[in-house]
Amino acid sequence: MSTTETERADEDYLATESRRRILEAAERLIAVRGIEKVRLRDVAQEAGVSIGKIQHYFTNRDTLIEEMFKAASLRRVAEWATFAREMDDPTEQLVTLLNHAIKDRERCTVWLATTSFTSRNPQFLPDLSRIYDAWRATLVEVIETGERDGVFHPTGAVEDVADGIICVIDGLMTAVAIDLDGYTRERNDRMLRHMSGLLLGVSLEEAWLVE
């Protein structure tokens, strides 16, 4: 590689790294302060860059917020799918997916902000739909494998069962995000495994202990 090509590669890497830091900084701040209270200068300070650099990549605050929601959601969908691919047993796959669905408040807060933002900006609905489609595809694959192996006995069409589990996850994520009284981690886990088990015609009480 020539000196010019090396320099260009370094510049591309630094640009990508700076952009990633900015997006992650915005995500952290929104999780703590909410969308309305986060300003470009806050993100610049958190990311260790200038406001001008943020504007270079994202033009303005609204574009930054939009890109942050998209990047955070797609990253977490990819991570979630990875959990299922790390094992072969469908029960362990499902349990692992559920274990990671609502594991931290920051994730839940950002997701709630994402859905709220989309409700006010319907042009981003296709992006949100793709995220739901990715969740659904992962769950459907695991459920179909479990049904084929005789482990799961879905109480309805597989896609309907997957959507039902997603609805439970969504509801619990909202409760966690707003810190609703009584929704402890232990209770949320118990409700999620119980409702998922009902939809799948199987008890997940013992299986839940598998990591």
Tab-separated table of C-alpha atoms in Angstrom, residues 56-151:
chain	number	residue	atom	x	y	z
A	56	HIS	CA	-19.735	17.806	9.609
A	57	TYR	CA	-21.071	14.264	9.997
A	58	PHE	CA	-24.707	14.942	10.892
A	59	THR	CA	-25.497	18.550	9.837
A	60	ASN	CA	-27.762	19.270	12.826
A	61	ARG	CA	-29.161	17.890	16.067
A	62	ASP	CA	-32.229	16.278	14.481
A	63	THR	CA	-30.137	14.339	11.981
A	64	LEU	CA	-27.833	13.183	14.769
A	65	ILE	CA	-30.777	11.938	16.834
A	66	GLU	CA	-32.268	10.127	13.857
A	67	GLU	CA	-28.982	8.412	13.018
A	68	MET	CA	-28.388	7.515	16.657
A	69	PHE	CA	-31.765	5.785	16.972
A	70	LYS	CA	-31.183	3.824	13.783
A	71	ALA	CA	-27.624	2.798	14.674
A	72	ALA	CA	-28.483	1.806	18.258
A	73	SER	CA	-31.528	-0.223	17.275
A	74	LEU	CA	-29.871	-2.071	14.410
A	75	ARG	CA	-26.802	-2.824	16.546
A	76	ARG	CA	-28.919	-4.315	19.286
A	77	VAL	CA	-30.954	-6.381	16.845
A	78	ALA	CA	-27.701	-7.824	15.495
A	79	GLU	CA	-26.445	-8.527	19.011
A	80	TRP	CA	-29.740	-10.162	19.968
A	81	ALA	CA	-29.644	-12.478	16.956
A	82	THR	CA	-26.055	-13.417	17.787
A	83	PHE	CA	-27.101	-14.753	21.193
A	84	ALA	CA	-29.345	-17.338	19.521
A	85	ARG	CA	-26.659	-18.466	17.096
A	86	GLU	CA	-24.186	-19.267	19.864
A	87	MET	CA	-26.002	-22.496	20.840
A	88	ASP	CA	-27.912	-25.330	19.179
A	89	ASP	CA	-30.673	-26.224	21.639
A	90	PRO	CA	-33.854	-24.210	20.835
A	91	THR	CA	-34.863	-23.897	24.486
A	92	GLU	CA	-31.453	-22.491	25.390
A	93	GLN	CA	-31.655	-20.189	22.376
A	94	LEU	CA	-35.030	-18.844	23.438
A	95	VAL	CA	-34.017	-18.440	27.063
A	96	THR	CA	-30.890	-16.553	26.059
A	97	LEU	CA	-32.901	-14.218	23.827
A	98	LEU	CA	-35.358	-13.522	26.632
A	99	ASN	CA	-32.545	-13.018	29.144
A	100	HIS	CA	-31.117	-10.226	27.018
A	101	ALA	CA	-34.393	-8.635	25.923
A	102	ILE	CA	-34.878	-6.284	28.886
A	103	LYS	CA	-31.619	-6.615	30.770
A	104	ASP	CA	-30.794	-2.930	31.318
A	105	ARG	CA	-32.726	0.306	31.758
A	106	GLU	CA	-30.566	2.307	29.353
A	107	ARG	CA	-31.495	0.006	26.493
A	108	CYS	CA	-35.175	0.210	27.425
A	109	THR	CA	-35.059	4.007	27.726
A	110	VAL	CA	-33.487	4.442	24.295
A	111	TRP	CA	-36.025	2.057	22.753
A	112	LEU	CA	-38.932	3.956	24.299
A	113	ALA	CA	-37.468	7.204	22.993
A	114	THR	CA	-37.103	5.615	19.560
A	115	THR	CA	-40.731	4.555	19.344
A	116	SER	CA	-41.910	7.903	20.706
A	117	PHE	CA	-39.772	9.756	18.167
A	118	THR	CA	-41.135	7.620	15.328
A	119	SER	CA	-44.726	8.292	16.391
A	120	ARG	CA	-44.058	11.989	15.801
A	121	ASN	CA	-41.987	11.437	12.666
A	122	PRO	CA	-43.766	8.744	10.637
A	123	GLN	CA	-41.205	8.953	7.846
A	124	PHE	CA	-38.998	6.783	10.051
A	125	LEU	CA	-41.607	4.044	10.419
A	126	PRO	CA	-39.989	1.881	7.684
A	127	ASP	CA	-36.752	1.845	9.713
A	128	LEU	CA	-38.620	0.850	12.855
A	129	SER	CA	-40.521	-1.820	10.916
A	130	ARG	CA	-37.241	-3.347	9.757
A	131	ILE	CA	-36.140	-3.626	13.380
A	132	TYR	CA	-39.337	-5.448	14.328
A	133	ASP	CA	-38.942	-7.689	11.286
A	134	ALA	CA	-35.430	-8.615	12.423
A	135	TRP	CA	-36.659	-9.436	15.951
A	136	ARG	CA	-39.483	-11.490	14.512
A	137	ALA	CA	-37.241	-13.390	12.113
A	138	THR	CA	-34.924	-14.479	14.930
A	139	LEU	CA	-37.781	-15.607	17.153
A	140	VAL	CA	-39.584	-17.385	14.315
A	141	GLU	CA	-36.450	-19.335	13.446
A	142	VAL	CA	-35.961	-20.468	17.044
A	143	ILE	CA	-39.645	-21.362	17.516
A	144	GLU	CA	-39.815	-23.315	14.252
A	145	THR	CA	-36.713	-25.286	15.238
A	146	GLY	CA	-38.206	-26.042	18.636
A	147	GLU	CA	-41.505	-27.080	17.094
A	148	ARG	CA	-39.740	-29.356	14.620
A	149	ASP	CA	-37.756	-30.954	17.466
A	150	GLY	CA	-40.920	-31.458	19.526
A	151	VAL	CA	-39.721	-29.054	22.231
